[in-house]
Amino acid sequence: MKAAVVPEVHGKWQLKDVPTPKPGSDQVLIKMHASGICYTDVHMTEGILPARFPNTIGHEPVGEIVELGQNVTTRKIGDRVGVPWVQHTCGRCEWCQRGKSLFCSEQIGTGVNIAGGHAEYMVAYADATQLLPEGLQYEQAAPIFCAGYTVYSGLRIAEPKPHERIAIVGVGGLGHLAIQYAKVCGFETIAITHSKDKEELAYKLGADVVISDGKGLKKSGGADVILATSNSYKATGDTLKGLRPDGRLVLL
Ligand SMILES: [Zn+2]
Ligand SMILES: [Zn+2]
């Protein structure tokens, strides 16, 4: 099969012919239909986040199950699935027992210590795969497995109450999803962006108000929850001017 291989830290990605992997016990083989590109791919390539090399990265993979390993009972051939970042954890450490498996030091992460989705096929733990709803296109599903999880986690952690106002800083890869999730969950949704050319998109995605900074946020009544998706600390810090008493700022 063809795979994008990162040969070494700081290395250039190479399109290579590599053996098609075989699913082990409790694993499935997935034929990739889409694999999202995330800025974390750059962080991993540049050694800012840990990864083994040579490596095939890609942690927003979606596709169709074409082979089952031994002991797989919950998935079948033909299932349309996506794979999240964390596939497997020890189940015994403090973090696993607290239900925060993301912090498990023994975790098997997609594209970290098991090959990721930038390839024609990938192997994944069956229980980690998530079934895709019928009618959802692969291309639309892929980014949900990182960007979507990330923003929805932030929204959940903030525990917004029904009357609260949610502000989203930044209308990019994360922010454009956060606006849609906040809106569809029924919250008054405020988009904060300095980019004039993103205003129209923010409204289209469901924002009730689009403003450019913390002063504007305060003037508009403030926010109970700020979901910070911008990579600018300056822009994020500035929005605190509009955070209401008892408000929560969540850094994504
Ligand atoms: Zn990512
Ligand atoms: Zn653990």
GROMACS .gro file of C-alpha atoms and ligand atoms in nm, residues 38 40 59-60 146, ligand 1:
model
    6
   38CYS     CA    1  -0.406   1.878   1.172
   40THR     CA    2  -0.041   1.861   1.539
   59HIS     CA    3  -0.503   1.117   1.371
   60GLU     CA    4  -0.827   1.215   1.196
  146CYS     CA    5  -0.956   1.562   1.652
  253ZN      ZN    6  -0.524   1.704   1.577
   0.00000   0.00000   0.00000
